[in-house]
mmCIF file of N, CA and C in Angstrom:
data_model
loop_
_atom_site.group_PDB
_atom_site.id
_atom_site.type_symbol
_atom_site.label_atom_id
_atom_site.label_comp_id
_atom_site.label_asym_id
_atom_site.label_seq_id
_atom_site.Cartn_x
_atom_site.Cartn_y
_atom_site.Cartn_z
ATOM 1 N N MET A 47 0.849 -1.163 0.000
ATOM 2 C CA MET A 47 0.000 0.000 0.000
ATOM 3 C C MET A 47 0.906 1.240 0.000
ATOM 4 N N PRO A 48 0.434 2.352 -0.505
ATOM 5 C CA PRO A 48 1.241 3.566 -0.551
ATOM 6 C C PRO A 48 1.742 4.027 0.829
ATOM 7 N N ASN A 49 0.979 3.740 1.887
ATOM 8 C CA ASN A 49 1.384 4.177 3.224
ATOM 9 C C ASN A 49 2.321 3.191 3.912
ATOM 10 N N GLY A 50 2.761 2.147 3.190
ATOM 11 C CA GLY A 50 3.697 1.184 3.744
ATOM 12 C C GLY A 50 3.052 -0.031 4.383
ATOM 13 N N VAL A 51 1.751 -0.016 4.545
ATOM 14 C CA VAL A 51 1.049 -1.167 5.105
ATOM 15 C C VAL A 51 1.066 -2.294 4.082
ATOM 16 N N ARG A 52 1.341 -3.501 4.547
ATOM 17 C CA ARG A 52 1.346 -4.667 3.660
ATOM 18 C C ARG A 52 0.088 -5.489 3.916
ATOM 19 N N LYS A 53 -0.606 -5.849 2.849
ATOM 20 C CA LYS A 53 -1.808 -6.663 2.941
ATOM 21 C C LYS A 53 -1.781 -7.719 1.857
ATOM 22 N N SER A 54 -2.474 -8.805 2.134
ATOM 23 C CA SER A 54 -2.708 -9.817 1.107
ATOM 24 C C SER A 54 -4.175 -10.219 1.180
ATOM 25 N N VAL A 55 -4.668 -10.742 0.105
ATOM 26 C CA VAL A 55 -6.033 -11.256 0.058
ATOM 27 C C VAL A 55 -5.951 -12.700 -0.400
ATOM 28 N N GLY A 56 -6.941 -13.490 -0.016
ATOM 29 C CA GLY A 56 -6.900 -14.879 -0.435
ATOM 30 C C GLY A 56 -8.171 -15.620 -0.118
ATOM 31 N N VAL A 57 -8.139 -16.887 -0.491
ATOM 32 C CA VAL A 57 -9.247 -17.797 -0.266
ATOM 33 C C VAL A 57 -8.676 -19.076 0.339
ATOM 34 N N VAL A 58 -9.322 -19.560 1.387
ATOM 35 C CA VAL A 58 -9.000 -20.862 1.958
ATOM 36 C C VAL A 58 -10.148 -21.787 1.580
ATOM 37 N N LEU A 59 -9.827 -22.854 0.869
ATOM 38 C CA LEU A 59 -10.839 -23.844 0.520
ATOM 39 C C LEU A 59 -11.039 -24.778 1.708
ATOM 40 N N SER A 60 -12.003 -25.649 1.640
ATOM 41 C CA SER A 60 -12.314 -26.562 2.732
ATOM 42 C C SER A 60 -11.054 -27.323 3.158
ATOM 43 N N SER A 61 -10.556 -27.003 4.355
ATOM 44 C CA SER A 61 -9.307 -27.611 4.836
ATOM 45 C C SER A 61 -9.032 -27.149 6.262
ATOM 46 N N THR A 62 -7.985 -27.726 6.847
ATOM 47 C CA THR A 62 -7.439 -27.277 8.127
ATOM 48 C C THR A 62 -5.961 -27.001 7.881
ATOM 49 N N LEU A 63 -5.522 -25.777 8.184
ATOM 50 C CA LEU A 63 -4.159 -25.350 7.887
ATOM 51 C C LEU A 63 -3.524 -24.704 9.119
ATOM 52 N N ARG A 64 -2.205 -24.859 9.252
ATOM 53 C CA ARG A 64 -1.455 -24.187 10.309
ATOM 54 C C ARG A 64 -0.534 -23.157 9.660
ATOM 55 N N PHE A 65 -0.521 -21.943 10.252
ATOM 56 C CA PHE A 65 0.352 -20.874 9.785
ATOM 57 C C PHE A 65 1.262 -20.445 10.931
ATOM 58 N N ASP A 66 2.581 -20.530 10.721
ATOM 59 C CA ASP A 66 3.566 -20.027 11.677
ATOM 60 C C ASP A 66 3.910 -18.605 11.256
ATOM 61 N N ILE A 67 3.857 -17.683 12.203
ATOM 62 C CA ILE A 67 3.905 -16.255 11.907
ATOM 63 C C ILE A 67 5.287 -15.664 12.209
ATOM 64 N N SER A 68 5.840 -14.935 11.242
ATOM 65 C CA SER A 68 7.124 -14.266 11.448
ATOM 66 C C SER A 68 6.948 -12.772 11.706
ATOM 67 N N THR A 69 5.728 -12.271 11.546
ATOM 68 C CA THR A 69 5.409 -10.875 11.822
ATOM 69 C C THR A 69 3.983 -10.833 12.347
ATOM 70 N N LYS A 70 3.602 -9.797 13.055
ATOM 71 C CA LYS A 70 2.231 -9.699 13.543
ATOM 72 C C LYS A 70 1.278 -9.695 12.355
ATOM 73 N N GLU A 71 0.179 -10.450 12.465
ATOM 74 C CA GLU A 71 -0.817 -10.492 11.406
ATOM 75 C C GLU A 71 -2.205 -10.232 11.978
ATOM 76 N N ILE A 72 -2.980 -9.492 11.234
ATOM 77 C CA ILE A 72 -4.394 -9.275 11.546
ATOM 78 C C ILE A 72 -5.177 -9.847 10.378
ATOM 79 N N MET A 73 -5.955 -10.869 10.656
ATOM 80 C CA MET A 73 -6.728 -11.554 9.622
ATOM 81 C C MET A 73 -8.185 -11.134 9.734
ATOM 82 N N GLU A 74 -8.761 -10.668 8.639
ATOM 83 C CA GLU A 74 -10.171 -10.277 8.606
ATOM 84 C C GLU A 74 -10.927 -11.173 7.635
ATOM 85 N N VAL A 75 -12.037 -11.731 8.100
ATOM 86 C CA VAL A 75 -12.885 -12.552 7.250
ATOM 87 C C VAL A 75 -13.767 -11.628 6.416
ATOM 88 N N VAL A 76 -13.727 -11.799 5.113
ATOM 89 C CA VAL A 76 -14.539 -11.007 4.193
ATOM 90 C C VAL A 76 -15.834 -11.750 3.868
ATOM 91 N N ASP A 77 -15.716 -13.070 3.675
ATOM 92 C CA ASP A 77 -16.897 -13.875 3.371
ATOM 93 C C ASP A 77 -16.637 -15.302 3.847
ATOM 94 N N GLY A 78 -17.616 -15.894 4.491
ATOM 95 C CA GLY A 78 -17.486 -17.266 4.963
ATOM 96 C C GLY A 78 -17.293 -17.310 6.468
ATOM 97 N N THR A 79 -16.907 -18.478 6.943
ATOM 98 C CA THR A 79 -16.695 -18.702 8.369
ATOM 99 C C THR A 79 -15.369 -19.409 8.577
ATOM 100 N N ALA A 80 -14.568 -18.888 9.502
ATOM 101 C CA ALA A 80 -13.305 -19.509 9.885
ATOM 102 C C ALA A 80 -13.446 -20.023 11.310
ATOM 103 N N PHE A 81 -12.868 -21.176 11.571
ATOM 104 C CA PHE A 81 -12.754 -21.700 12.925
ATOM 105 C C PHE A 81 -11.271 -21.637 13.241
ATOM 106 N N VAL A 82 -10.902 -20.820 14.243
ATOM 107 C CA VAL A 82 -9.505 -20.459 14.463
ATOM 108 C C VAL A 82 -9.056 -20.804 15.875
ATOM 109 N N SER A 83 -7.874 -21.404 15.966
ATOM 110 C CA SER A 83 -7.206 -21.640 17.245
ATOM 111 C C SER A 83 -5.876 -20.899 17.191
ATOM 112 N N ILE A 84 -5.659 -19.987 18.138
ATOM 113 C CA ILE A 84 -4.420 -19.211 18.188
ATOM 114 C C ILE A 84 -3.532 -19.770 19.287
ATOM 115 N N LYS A 85 -2.350 -20.230 18.903
ATOM 116 C CA LYS A 85 -1.364 -20.777 19.841
ATOM 117 C C LYS A 85 -1.957 -21.833 20.765
ATOM 118 N N GLY A 86 -2.780 -22.717 20.210
ATOM 119 C CA GLY A 86 -3.313 -23.825 20.981
ATOM 120 C C GLY A 86 -4.549 -23.512 21.813
ATOM 121 N N ALA A 87 -5.031 -22.287 21.760
ATOM 122 C CA ALA A 87 -6.242 -21.913 22.506
ATOM 123 C C ALA A 87 -7.453 -22.624 21.894
ATOM 124 N N PRO A 88 -8.550 -22.708 22.639
ATOM 125 C CA PRO A 88 -9.754 -23.325 22.070
ATOM 126 C C PRO A 88 -10.183 -22.639 20.777
ATOM 127 N N GLU A 89 -10.703 -23.426 19.874
ATOM 128 C CA GLU A 89 -11.148 -22.923 18.576
ATOM 129 C C GLU A 89 -12.303 -21.938 18.753
ATOM 130 N N GLN A 90 -12.244 -20.833 17.975
ATOM 131 C CA GLN A 90 -13.306 -19.831 17.986
ATOM 132 C C GLN A 90 -13.831 -19.644 16.562
ATOM 133 N N GLU A 91 -15.115 -19.354 16.460
ATOM 134 C CA GLU A 91 -15.742 -19.089 15.157
ATOM 135 C C GLU A 91 -15.569 -17.617 14.805
ATOM 136 N N CYS A 92 -15.196 -17.346 13.569
ATOM 137 C CA CYS A 92 -15.002 -15.976 13.104
ATOM 138 C C CYS A 92 -15.723 -15.832 11.766
ATOM 139 N N ASN A 93 -16.698 -14.928 11.704
ATOM 140 C CA ASN A 93 -17.535 -14.741 10.519
ATOM 141 C C ASN A 93 -17.185 -13.449 9.785
ATOM 142 N N ALA A 94 -17.814 -13.247 8.633
ATOM 143 C CA ALA A 94 -17.574 -12.053 7.825
ATOM 144 C C ALA A 94 -17.668 -10.794 8.676
ATOM 145 N N GLY A 95 -16.683 -9.916 8.526
ATOM 146 C CA GLY A 95 -16.619 -8.675 9.292
ATOM 147 C C GLY A 95 -15.860 -8.801 10.594
ATOM 148 N N GLN A 96 -15.481 -10.009 10.984
ATOM 149 C CA GLN A 96 -14.722 -10.220 12.215
ATOM 150 C C GLN A 96 -13.260 -10.480 11.882
ATOM 151 N N SER A 97 -12.403 -10.309 12.879
ATOM 152 C CA SER A 97 -10.969 -10.509 12.655
ATOM 153 C C SER A 97 -10.315 -11.098 13.898
ATOM 154 N N TRP A 98 -9.067 -11.516 13.725
ATOM 155 C CA TRP A 98 -8.249 -11.974 14.854
ATOM 156 C C TRP A 98 -6.816 -11.551 14.596
ATOM 157 N N GLU A 99 -6.045 -11.473 15.689
ATOM 158 C CA GLU A 99 -4.642 -11.056 15.614
ATOM 159 C C GLU A 99 -3.748 -12.166 16.137
ATOM 160 N N VAL A 100 -2.572 -12.275 15.520
ATOM 161 C CA VAL A 100 -1.567 -13.218 15.971
ATOM 162 C C VAL A 100 -0.252 -12.456 16.060
ATOM 163 N N GLU A 101 0.368 -12.522 17.221
ATOM 164 C CA GLU A 101 1.627 -11.805 17.427
ATOM 165 C C GLU A 101 2.788 -12.491 16.719
ATOM 166 N N LYS A 102 3.813 -11.726 16.434
ATOM 167 C CA LYS A 102 5.042 -12.216 15.818
ATOM 168 C C LYS A 102 5.556 -13.425 16.601
ATOM 169 N N GLY A 103 5.931 -14.471 15.884
ATOM 170 C CA GLY A 103 6.466 -15.668 16.514
ATOM 171 C C GLY A 103 5.392 -16.663 16.938
ATOM 172 N N GLY A 104 4.134 -16.305 16.763
ATOM 173 C CA GLY A 104 3.039 -17.195 17.135
ATOM 174 C C GLY A 104 2.617 -18.073 15.971
ATOM 175 N N TYR A 105 1.482 -18.713 16.159
ATOM 176 C CA TYR A 105 0.915 -19.517 15.083
ATOM 177 C C TYR A 105 -0.596 -19.570 15.261
ATOM 178 N N PHE A 106 -1.275 -19.938 14.189
ATOM 179 C CA PHE A 106 -2.701 -20.202 14.297
ATOM 180 C C PHE A 106 -3.070 -21.350 13.380
ATOM 181 N N ILE A 107 -4.136 -22.029 13.763
ATOM 182 C CA ILE A 107 -4.703 -23.099 12.949
ATOM 183 C C ILE A 107 -6.073 -22.625 12.510
ATOM 184 N N ILE A 108 -6.305 -22.693 11.224
ATOM 185 C CA ILE A 108 -7.572 -22.246 10.660
ATOM 186 C C ILE A 108 -8.259 -23.436 9.992
ATOM 187 N N ARG A 109 -9.549 -23.555 10.258
ATOM 188 C CA ARG A 109 -10.357 -24.610 9.645
ATOM 189 C C ARG A 109 -11.499 -23.944 8.890
ATOM 190 N N ALA A 110 -11.655 -24.332 7.646
ATOM 191 C CA ALA A 110 -12.750 -23.819 6.818
ATOM 192 C C ALA A 110 -13.539 -25.007 6.288
ATOM 193 N N GLU A 111 -14.844 -24.934 6.441
ATOM 194 C CA GLU A 111 -15.708 -26.002 5.935
ATOM 195 C C GLU A 111 -16.209 -25.699 4.531
ATOM 196 N N GLN A 112 -16.173 -24.414 4.158
ATOM 197 C CA GLN A 112 -16.542 -23.943 2.829
ATOM 198 C C GLN A 112 -15.547 -22.838 2.475
ATOM 199 N N PRO A 113 -15.506 -22.391 1.214
ATOM 200 C CA PRO A 113 -14.555 -21.341 0.858
ATOM 201 C C PRO A 113 -14.649 -20.126 1.791
ATOM 202 N N LEU A 114 -13.490 -19.651 2.191
ATOM 203 C CA LEU A 114 -13.356 -18.529 3.124
ATOM 204 C C LEU A 114 -12.505 -17.455 2.442
ATOM 205 N N HIS A 115 -13.015 -16.248 2.351
ATOM 206 C CA HIS A 115 -12.294 -15.136 1.737
ATOM 207 C C HIS A 115 -11.775 -14.245 2.862
ATOM 208 N N TYR A 116 -10.515 -13.817 2.747
ATOM 209 C CA TYR A 116 -9.913 -13.031 3.820
ATOM 210 C C TYR A 116 -9.006 -11.930 3.284
ATOM 211 N N VAL A 117 -8.716 -10.978 4.178
ATOM 212 C CA VAL A 117 -7.676 -9.973 3.961
ATOM 213 C C VAL A 117 -6.743 -10.081 5.152
ATOM 214 N N CYS A 118 -5.452 -10.137 4.897
ATOM 215 C CA CYS A 118 -4.451 -10.221 5.964
ATOM 216 C C CYS A 118 -3.601 -8.949 5.949
ATOM 217 N N ARG A 119 -3.466 -8.337 7.115
ATOM 218 C CA ARG A 119 -2.599 -7.159 7.276
ATOM 219 C C ARG A 119 -1.373 -7.581 8.062
ATOM 220 N N PHE A 120 -0.193 -7.250 7.542
ATOM 221 C CA PHE A 120 1.079 -7.588 8.174
ATOM 222 C C PHE A 120 1.632 -6.353 8.876
ATOM 223 N N GLU A 121 2.061 -6.508 10.121
ATOM 224 C CA GLU A 121 2.637 -5.362 10.850
ATOM 225 C C GLU A 121 4.012 -5.704 11.374
#
C-alpha cells in the first residue's frame, strides 16, 4: 500500500491449515466462516466482518468447511 502497510487477500478452501507467523498479522474474514485456534487456545468461530490477531512468533490453525475469503494485514 502507498502508506507502507502490507496486505494480502486470499481464499481458503475446505481444509485445516497451520500458519507459523514471522510478523504480527491481523486476519479479517470477508466472506465465509473460519474456525480459528491461536497458539493452541480453544477454537473460535469468526464470521464475515470479524478478525483476529496473531503476534510475531506465534501460530494459528484455521479450519474452513466452505470457501473462506480473507484480507491479511502484516505489521
